[in-house]
C-alpha atoms as an extended CHARMM CRD file, in Angstrom:
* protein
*
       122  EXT
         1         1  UNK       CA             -0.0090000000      -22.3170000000        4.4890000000  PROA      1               0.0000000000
         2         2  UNK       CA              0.4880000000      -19.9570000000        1.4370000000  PROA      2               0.0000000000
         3         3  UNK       CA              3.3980000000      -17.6270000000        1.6160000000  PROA      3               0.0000000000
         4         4  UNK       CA              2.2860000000      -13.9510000000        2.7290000000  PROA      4               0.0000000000
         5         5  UNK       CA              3.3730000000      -11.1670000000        0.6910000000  PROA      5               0.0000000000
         6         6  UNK       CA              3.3510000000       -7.3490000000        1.9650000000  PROA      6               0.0000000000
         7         7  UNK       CA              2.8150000000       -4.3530000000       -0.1800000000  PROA      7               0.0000000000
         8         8  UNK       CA              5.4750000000       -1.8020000000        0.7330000000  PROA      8               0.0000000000
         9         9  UNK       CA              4.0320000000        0.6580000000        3.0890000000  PROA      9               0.0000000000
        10        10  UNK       CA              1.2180000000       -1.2110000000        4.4540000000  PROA      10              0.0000000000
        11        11  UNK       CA              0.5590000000       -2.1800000000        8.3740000000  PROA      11              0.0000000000
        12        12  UNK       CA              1.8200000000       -5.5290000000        7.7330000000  PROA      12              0.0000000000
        13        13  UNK       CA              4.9990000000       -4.9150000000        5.7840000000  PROA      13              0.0000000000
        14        14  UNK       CA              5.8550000000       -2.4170000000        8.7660000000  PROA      14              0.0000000000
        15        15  UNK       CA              5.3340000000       -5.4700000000       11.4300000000  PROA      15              0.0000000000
        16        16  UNK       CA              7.3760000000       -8.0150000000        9.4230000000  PROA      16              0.0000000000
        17        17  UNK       CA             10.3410000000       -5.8600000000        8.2990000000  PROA      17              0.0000000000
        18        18  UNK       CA             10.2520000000       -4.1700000000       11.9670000000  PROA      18              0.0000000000
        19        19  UNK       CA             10.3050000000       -8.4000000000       13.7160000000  PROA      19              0.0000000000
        20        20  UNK       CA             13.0180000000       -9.6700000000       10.5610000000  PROA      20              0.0000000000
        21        21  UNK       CA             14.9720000000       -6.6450000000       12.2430000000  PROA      21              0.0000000000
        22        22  UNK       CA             14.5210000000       -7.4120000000       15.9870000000  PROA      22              0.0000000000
        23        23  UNK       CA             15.8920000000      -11.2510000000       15.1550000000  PROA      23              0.0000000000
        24        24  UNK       CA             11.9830000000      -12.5080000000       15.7770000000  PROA      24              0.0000000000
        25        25  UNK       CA             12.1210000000      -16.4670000000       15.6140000000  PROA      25              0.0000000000
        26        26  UNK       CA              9.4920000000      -18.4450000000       13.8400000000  PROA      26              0.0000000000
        27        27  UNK       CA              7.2340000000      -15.8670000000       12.4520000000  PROA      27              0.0000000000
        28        28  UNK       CA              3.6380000000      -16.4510000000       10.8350000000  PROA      28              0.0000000000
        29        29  UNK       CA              1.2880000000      -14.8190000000        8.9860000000  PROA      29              0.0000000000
        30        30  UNK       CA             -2.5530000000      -15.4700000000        8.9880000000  PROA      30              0.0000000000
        31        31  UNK       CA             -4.4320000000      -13.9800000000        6.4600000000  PROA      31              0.0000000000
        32        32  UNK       CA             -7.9230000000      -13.2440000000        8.0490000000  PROA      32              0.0000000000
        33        33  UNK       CA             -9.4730000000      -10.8640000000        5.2500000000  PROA      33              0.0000000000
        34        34  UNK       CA            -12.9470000000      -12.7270000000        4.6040000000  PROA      34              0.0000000000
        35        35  UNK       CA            -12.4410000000      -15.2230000000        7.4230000000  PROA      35              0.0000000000
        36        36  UNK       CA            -12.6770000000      -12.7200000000       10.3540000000  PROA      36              0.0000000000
        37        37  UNK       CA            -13.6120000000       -9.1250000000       11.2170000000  PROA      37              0.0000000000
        38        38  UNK       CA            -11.1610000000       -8.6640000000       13.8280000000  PROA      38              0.0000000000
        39        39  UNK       CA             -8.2750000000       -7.7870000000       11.3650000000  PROA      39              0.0000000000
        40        40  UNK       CA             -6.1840000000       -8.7160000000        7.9160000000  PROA      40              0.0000000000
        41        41  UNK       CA             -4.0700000000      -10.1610000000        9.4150000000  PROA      41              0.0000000000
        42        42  UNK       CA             -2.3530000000      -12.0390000000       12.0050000000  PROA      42              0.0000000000
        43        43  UNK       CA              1.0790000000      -12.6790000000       12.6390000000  PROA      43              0.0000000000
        44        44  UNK       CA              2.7810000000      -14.8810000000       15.3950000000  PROA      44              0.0000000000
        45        45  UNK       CA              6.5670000000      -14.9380000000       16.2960000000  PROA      45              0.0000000000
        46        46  UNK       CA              8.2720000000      -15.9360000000       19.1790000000  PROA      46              0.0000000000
        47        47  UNK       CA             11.3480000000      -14.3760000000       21.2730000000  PROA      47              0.0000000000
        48        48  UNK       CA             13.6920000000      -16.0620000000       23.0620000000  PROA      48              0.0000000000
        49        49  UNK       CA             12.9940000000      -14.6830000000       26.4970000000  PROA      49              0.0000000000
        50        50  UNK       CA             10.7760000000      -12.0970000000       28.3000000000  PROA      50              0.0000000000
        51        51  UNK       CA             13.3850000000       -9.3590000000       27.9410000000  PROA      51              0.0000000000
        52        52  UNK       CA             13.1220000000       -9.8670000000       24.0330000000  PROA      52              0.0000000000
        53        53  UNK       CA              9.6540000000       -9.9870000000       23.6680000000  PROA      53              0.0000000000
        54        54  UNK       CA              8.9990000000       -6.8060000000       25.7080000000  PROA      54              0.0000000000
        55        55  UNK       CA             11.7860000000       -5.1260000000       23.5890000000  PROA      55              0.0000000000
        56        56  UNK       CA              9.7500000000       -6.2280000000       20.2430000000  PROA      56              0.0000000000
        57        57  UNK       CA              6.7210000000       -5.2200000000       21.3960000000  PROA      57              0.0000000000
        58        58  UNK       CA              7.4140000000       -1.9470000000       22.1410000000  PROA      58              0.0000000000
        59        59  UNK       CA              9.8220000000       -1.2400000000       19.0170000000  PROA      59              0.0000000000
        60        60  UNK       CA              6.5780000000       -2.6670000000       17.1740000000  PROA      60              0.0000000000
        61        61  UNK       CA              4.4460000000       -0.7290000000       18.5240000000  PROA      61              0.0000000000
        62        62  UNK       CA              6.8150000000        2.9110000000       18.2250000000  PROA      62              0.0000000000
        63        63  UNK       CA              7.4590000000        2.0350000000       14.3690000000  PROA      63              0.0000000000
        64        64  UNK       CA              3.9870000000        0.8010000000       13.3800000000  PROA      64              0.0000000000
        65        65  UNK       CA              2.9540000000        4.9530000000       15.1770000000  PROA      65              0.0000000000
        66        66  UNK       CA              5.5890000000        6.2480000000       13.3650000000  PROA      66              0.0000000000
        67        67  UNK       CA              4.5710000000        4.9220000000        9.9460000000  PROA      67              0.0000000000
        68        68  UNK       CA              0.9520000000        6.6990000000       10.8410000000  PROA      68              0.0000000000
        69        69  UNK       CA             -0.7720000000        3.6740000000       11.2400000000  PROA      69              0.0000000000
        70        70  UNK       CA             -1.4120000000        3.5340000000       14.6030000000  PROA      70              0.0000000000
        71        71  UNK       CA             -3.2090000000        4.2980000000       17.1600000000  PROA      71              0.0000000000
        72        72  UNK       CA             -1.4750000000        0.9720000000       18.9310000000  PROA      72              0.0000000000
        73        73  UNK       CA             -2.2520000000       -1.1730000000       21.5520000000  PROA      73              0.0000000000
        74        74  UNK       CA             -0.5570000000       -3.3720000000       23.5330000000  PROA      74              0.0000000000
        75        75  UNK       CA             -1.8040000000       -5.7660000000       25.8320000000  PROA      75              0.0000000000
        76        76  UNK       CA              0.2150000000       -8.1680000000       27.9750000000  PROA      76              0.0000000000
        77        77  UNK       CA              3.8240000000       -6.1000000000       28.3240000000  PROA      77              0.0000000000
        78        78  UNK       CA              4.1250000000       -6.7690000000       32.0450000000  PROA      78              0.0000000000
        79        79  UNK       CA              5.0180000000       -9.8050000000       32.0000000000  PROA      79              0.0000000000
        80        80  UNK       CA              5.9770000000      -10.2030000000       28.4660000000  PROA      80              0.0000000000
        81        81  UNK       CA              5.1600000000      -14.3620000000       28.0660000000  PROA      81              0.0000000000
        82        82  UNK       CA              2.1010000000      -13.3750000000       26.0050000000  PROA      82              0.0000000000
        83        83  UNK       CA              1.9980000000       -9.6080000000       24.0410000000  PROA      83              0.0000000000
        84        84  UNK       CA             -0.5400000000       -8.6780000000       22.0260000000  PROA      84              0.0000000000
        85        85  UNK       CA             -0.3490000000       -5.9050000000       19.5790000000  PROA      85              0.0000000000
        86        86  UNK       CA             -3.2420000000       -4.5600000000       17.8560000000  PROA      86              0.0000000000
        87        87  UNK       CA             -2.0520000000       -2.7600000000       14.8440000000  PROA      87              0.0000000000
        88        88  UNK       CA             -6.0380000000       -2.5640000000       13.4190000000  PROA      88              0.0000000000
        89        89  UNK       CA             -5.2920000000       -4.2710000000       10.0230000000  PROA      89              0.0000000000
        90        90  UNK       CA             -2.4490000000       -6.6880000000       11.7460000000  PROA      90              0.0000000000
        91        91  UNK       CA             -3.0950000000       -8.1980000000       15.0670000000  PROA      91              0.0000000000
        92        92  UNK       CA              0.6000000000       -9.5180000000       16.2630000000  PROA      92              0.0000000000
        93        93  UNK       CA              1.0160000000      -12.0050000000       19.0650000000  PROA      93              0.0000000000
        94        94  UNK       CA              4.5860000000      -12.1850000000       20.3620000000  PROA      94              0.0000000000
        95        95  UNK       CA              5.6400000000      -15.1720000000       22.4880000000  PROA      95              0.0000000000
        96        96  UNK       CA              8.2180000000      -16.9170000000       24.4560000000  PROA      96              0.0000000000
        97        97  UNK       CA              8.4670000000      -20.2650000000       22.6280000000  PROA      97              0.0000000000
        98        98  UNK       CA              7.0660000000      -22.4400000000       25.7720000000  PROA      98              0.0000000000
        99        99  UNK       CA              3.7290000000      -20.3360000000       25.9480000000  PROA      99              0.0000000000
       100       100  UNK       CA              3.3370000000      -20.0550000000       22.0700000000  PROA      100             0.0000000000
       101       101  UNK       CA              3.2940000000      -23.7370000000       21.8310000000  PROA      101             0.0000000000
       102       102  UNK       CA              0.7480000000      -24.2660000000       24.7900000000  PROA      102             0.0000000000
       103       103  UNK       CA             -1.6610000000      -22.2090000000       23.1010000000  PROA      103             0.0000000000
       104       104  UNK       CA             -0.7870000000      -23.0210000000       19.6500000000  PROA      104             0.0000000000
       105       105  UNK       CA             -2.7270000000      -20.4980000000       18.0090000000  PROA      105             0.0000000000
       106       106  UNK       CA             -1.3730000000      -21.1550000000       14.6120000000  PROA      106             0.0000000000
       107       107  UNK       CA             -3.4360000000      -23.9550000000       14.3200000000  PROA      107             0.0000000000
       108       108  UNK       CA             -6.6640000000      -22.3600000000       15.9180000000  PROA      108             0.0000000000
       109       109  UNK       CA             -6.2820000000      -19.4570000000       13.5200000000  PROA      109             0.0000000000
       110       110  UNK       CA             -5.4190000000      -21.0580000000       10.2100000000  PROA      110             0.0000000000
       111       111  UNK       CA             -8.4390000000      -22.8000000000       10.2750000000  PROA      111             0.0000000000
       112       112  UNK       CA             -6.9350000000      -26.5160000000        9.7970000000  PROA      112             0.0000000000
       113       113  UNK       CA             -4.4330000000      -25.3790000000        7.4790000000  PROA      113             0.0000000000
       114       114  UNK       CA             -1.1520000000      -25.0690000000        9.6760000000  PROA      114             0.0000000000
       115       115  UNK       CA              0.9460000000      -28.0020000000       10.6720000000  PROA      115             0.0000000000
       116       116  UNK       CA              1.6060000000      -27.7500000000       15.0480000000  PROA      116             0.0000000000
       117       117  UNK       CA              4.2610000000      -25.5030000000       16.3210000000  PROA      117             0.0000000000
       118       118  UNK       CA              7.3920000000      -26.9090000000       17.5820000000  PROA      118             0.0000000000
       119       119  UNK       CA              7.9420000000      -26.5650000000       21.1130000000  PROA      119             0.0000000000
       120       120  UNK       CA             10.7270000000      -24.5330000000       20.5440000000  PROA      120             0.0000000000
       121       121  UNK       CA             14.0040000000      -26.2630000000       21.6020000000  PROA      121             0.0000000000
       122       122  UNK       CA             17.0790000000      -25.5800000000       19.3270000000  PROA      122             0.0000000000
């Protein structure tokens, strides 16, 4: 997949500076503009457990309002295996790395161009 750039100030540079800053592991961006409806983007990252991903989320979430591009929603924060962030432009799935590589979304969204996703043992 082509390397994602973000213009400073925009939805998506929010989301990745905000996840480079919360330690996210294995993050990926999907660009979707022309290839879906649903947003411009999608990015995927995992955390190492539910506490993390919950965290993330919700940091997310605060800075992406705070940057005036919300309104937010979050889906999944419960249970924190699965959280789904809807930014509008940027839709961000967060992950623990067992779950993100049983759905493997990478590969559903990239439409054939991403390689599978590690099952995340390091």
């Amino acid at each position: 997949m082509d390397e994602v750039t973000a213009e400073p100030g925009t939805p998506l540079a929010t989301v990745l500076t905000q996840l480079d800053d919360d330690q996210a592991q294995e993050v990926v961006t999907i660009p979707l503009a022309g290839k879906s409806s649903i947003a411009d983007h999608m990015v995927i990252a995992s955390g190492r457990s539910t506490r993390q991903v919950a965290s993330m989320a919700q940091k997310l979430a605060e800075k992406l309002k705070k940057d005036g591009h919300g309104p937010v929603r979050l889906e999944g924060l419960p249970a924190a295996d699965w959280v789904l962030i809807d930014g509008g432009d940027v839709v961000v799935h967060l992950f623990r790395p067992e779950v993100r590589s049983f759905y493997n979304l990478e590969r559903m969204w990239a439409f054939g161009d991403a390689p599978p996703v590690a099952s995340g043992t390091a």
